[in-house]
Coordinates of C-alpha atoms in Angstrom, one line a residue:
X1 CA 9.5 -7.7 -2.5
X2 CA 7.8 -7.4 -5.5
X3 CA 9.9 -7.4 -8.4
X4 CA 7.6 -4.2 -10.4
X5 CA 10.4 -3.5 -13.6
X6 CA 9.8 -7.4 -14.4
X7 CA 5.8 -7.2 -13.4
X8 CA 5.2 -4.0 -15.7
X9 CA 7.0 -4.5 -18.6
X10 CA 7.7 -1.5 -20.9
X11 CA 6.8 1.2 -18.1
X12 CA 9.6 3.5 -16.4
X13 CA 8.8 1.9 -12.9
X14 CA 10.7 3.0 -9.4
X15 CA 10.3 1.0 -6.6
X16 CA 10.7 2.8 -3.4
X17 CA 9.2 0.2 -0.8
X18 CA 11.5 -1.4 1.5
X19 CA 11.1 -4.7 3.5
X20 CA 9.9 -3.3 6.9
X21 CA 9.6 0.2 6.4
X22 CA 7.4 2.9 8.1
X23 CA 5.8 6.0 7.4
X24 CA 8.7 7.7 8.6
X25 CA 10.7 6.1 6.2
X26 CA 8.3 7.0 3.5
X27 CA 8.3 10.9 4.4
X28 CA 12.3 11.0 4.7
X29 CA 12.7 10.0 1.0
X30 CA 9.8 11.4 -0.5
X31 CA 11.7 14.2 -1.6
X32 CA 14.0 12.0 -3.6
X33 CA 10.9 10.8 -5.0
X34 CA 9.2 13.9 -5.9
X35 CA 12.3 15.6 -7.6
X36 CA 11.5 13.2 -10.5
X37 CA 8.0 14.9 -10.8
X38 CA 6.7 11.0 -11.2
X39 CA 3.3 10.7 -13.3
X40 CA 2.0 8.2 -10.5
X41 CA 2.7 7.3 -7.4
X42 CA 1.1 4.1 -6.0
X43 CA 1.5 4.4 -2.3
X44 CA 1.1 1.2 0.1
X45 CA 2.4 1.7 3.7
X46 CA 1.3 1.1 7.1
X47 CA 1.7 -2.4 8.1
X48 CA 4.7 -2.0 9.9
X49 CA 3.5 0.7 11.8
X50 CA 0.6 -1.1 12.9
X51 CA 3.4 -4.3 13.8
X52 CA 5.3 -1.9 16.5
X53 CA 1.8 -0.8 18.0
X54 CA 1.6 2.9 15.8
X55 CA -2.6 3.5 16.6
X56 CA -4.6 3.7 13.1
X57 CA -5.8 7.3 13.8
X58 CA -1.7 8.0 13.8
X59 CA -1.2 6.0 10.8
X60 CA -3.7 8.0 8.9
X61 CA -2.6 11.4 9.9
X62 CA 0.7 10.8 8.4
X63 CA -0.7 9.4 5.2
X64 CA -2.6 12.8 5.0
X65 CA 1.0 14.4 5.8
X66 CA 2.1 12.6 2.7
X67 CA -0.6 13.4 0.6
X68 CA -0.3 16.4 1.2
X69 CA 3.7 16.9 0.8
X70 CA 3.2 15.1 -3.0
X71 CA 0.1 17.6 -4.1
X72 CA 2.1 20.5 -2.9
X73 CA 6.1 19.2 -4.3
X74 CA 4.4 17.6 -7.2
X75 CA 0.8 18.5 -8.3
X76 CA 0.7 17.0 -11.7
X77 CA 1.4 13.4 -9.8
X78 CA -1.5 11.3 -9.9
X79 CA -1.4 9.6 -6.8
X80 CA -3.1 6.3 -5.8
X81 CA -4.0 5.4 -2.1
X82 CA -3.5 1.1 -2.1
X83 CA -5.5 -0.3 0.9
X84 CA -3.2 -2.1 3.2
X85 CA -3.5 -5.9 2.2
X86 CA -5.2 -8.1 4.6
X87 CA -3.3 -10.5 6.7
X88 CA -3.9 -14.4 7.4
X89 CA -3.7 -14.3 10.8
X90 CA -3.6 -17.8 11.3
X91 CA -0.2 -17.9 9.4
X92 CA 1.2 -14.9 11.6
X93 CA 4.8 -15.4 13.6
X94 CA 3.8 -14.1 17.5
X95 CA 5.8 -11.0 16.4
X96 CA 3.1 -10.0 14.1
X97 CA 0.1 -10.5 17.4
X98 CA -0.6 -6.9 16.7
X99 CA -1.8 -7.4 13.0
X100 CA -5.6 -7.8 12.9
X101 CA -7.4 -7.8 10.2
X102 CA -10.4 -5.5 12.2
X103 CA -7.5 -3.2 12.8
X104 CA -6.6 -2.9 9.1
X105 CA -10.2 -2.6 8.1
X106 CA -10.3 0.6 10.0
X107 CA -7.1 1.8 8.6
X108 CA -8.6 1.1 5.2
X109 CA -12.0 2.9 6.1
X110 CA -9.8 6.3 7.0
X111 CA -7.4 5.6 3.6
X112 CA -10.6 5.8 1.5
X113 CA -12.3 9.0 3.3
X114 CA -8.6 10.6 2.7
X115 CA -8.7 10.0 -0.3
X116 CA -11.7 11.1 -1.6
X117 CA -11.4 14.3 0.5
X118 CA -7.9 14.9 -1.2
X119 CA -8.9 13.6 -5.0
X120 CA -7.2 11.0 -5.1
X121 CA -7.4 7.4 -6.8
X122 CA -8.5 4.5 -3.7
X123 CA -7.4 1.3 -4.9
X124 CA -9.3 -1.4 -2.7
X125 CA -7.1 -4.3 -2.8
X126 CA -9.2 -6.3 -1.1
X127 CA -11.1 -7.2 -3.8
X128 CA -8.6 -8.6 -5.3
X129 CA -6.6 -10.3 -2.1
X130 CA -9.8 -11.2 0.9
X131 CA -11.2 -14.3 0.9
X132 CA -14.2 -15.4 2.4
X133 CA -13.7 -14.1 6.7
X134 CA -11.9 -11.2 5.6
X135 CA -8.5 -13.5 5.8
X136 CA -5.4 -13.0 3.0
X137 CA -5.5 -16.4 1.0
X138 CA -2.8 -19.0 2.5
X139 CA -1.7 -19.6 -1.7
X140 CA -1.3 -15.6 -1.5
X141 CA 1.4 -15.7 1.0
X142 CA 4.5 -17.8 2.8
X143 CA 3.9 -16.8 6.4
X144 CA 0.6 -14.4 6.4
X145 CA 1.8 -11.3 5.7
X146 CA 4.6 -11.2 3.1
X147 CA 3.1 -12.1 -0.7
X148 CA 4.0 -14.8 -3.1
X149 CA 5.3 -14.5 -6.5
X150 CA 1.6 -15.3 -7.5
X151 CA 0.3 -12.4 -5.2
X152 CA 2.1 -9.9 -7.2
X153 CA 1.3 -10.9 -10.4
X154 CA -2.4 -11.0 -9.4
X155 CA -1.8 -7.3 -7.8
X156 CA -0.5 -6.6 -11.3
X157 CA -3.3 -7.8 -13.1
X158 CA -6.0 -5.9 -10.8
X159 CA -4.2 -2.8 -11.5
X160 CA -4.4 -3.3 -15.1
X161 CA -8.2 -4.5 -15.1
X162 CA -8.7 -1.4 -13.0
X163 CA -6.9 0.7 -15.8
X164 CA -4.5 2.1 -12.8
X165 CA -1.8 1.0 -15.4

């Protein structure tokens, strides 16, 4: 939902993410993607899956299946590995019962070892989105999971202060 041509100005951005997408969605457009031999890719994905019960160690193995597609279609791509955001699960709609923030921690544990055995950039967005009890911030979100305007601008500005951008 972010709106990424208005939060990075004067960069050629492409937003591929769609509002409840899976990895599966992910790998069946990432050759429209790499076609474009793209300088970066920021990849973010996984939540969804872990919504409709997907198990992490799933999860992870198709992140490594994209990983792996973009360094072979695409090896000059610089790809970045986003931890999945936390959740506020105290926020959560009962459709969302199978997002726990333990569950995403682990996710984000297997995400970092992938990417440092694949060279890739880990962005830890936690530091810039967990509060104190490993909860996402209730002024970071409208129902616990999706982000506010403010989120994005704040995901914007931790990019930049990472140089990532």
């Amino acid at each position: 939902a972010g709106e990424w041509q208005e939060l990075v100005p004067k960069k050629n951005v492409k937003n591929r993410g769609i509002s409840g997408d899976v990895i599966w969605g992910v790998l069946a457009r990432l050759d429209e993607v790499l076609s474009a031999k793209p300088a970066k890719i920021f990849l973010l994905i996984g939540i969804n899956d872990m919504k409709r019960g997907v198990p992490i160690d799933t999860i992870a193995k198709n992140y490594q299946r994209i990983v792996e597609r973009i360094r072979r279609t695409s090896p000059r791509t610089k790809l970045y590995i986003q931890t999945v955001l936390p959740v506020n699960e105290g926020m959560l709609a009962p459709s969302y019962k199978n997002l726990k923030n333990a569950l995403i921690d682990s996710l984000n544990t297997q995400l970092e070892a992938l990417a440092k055995s694949t060279a890739c950039t880990y962005v830890n967005l936690h530091a810039a989105f967990q509060k104190e009890g490993g909860q996402l911030p209730k002024e970071f979100t409208t129902d616990g999971i999706h982000l506010s305007p403010t989120a994005y601008i704040r995901w914007v500005q931790y990019l930049k202060k990472q140089n990532y951008l």
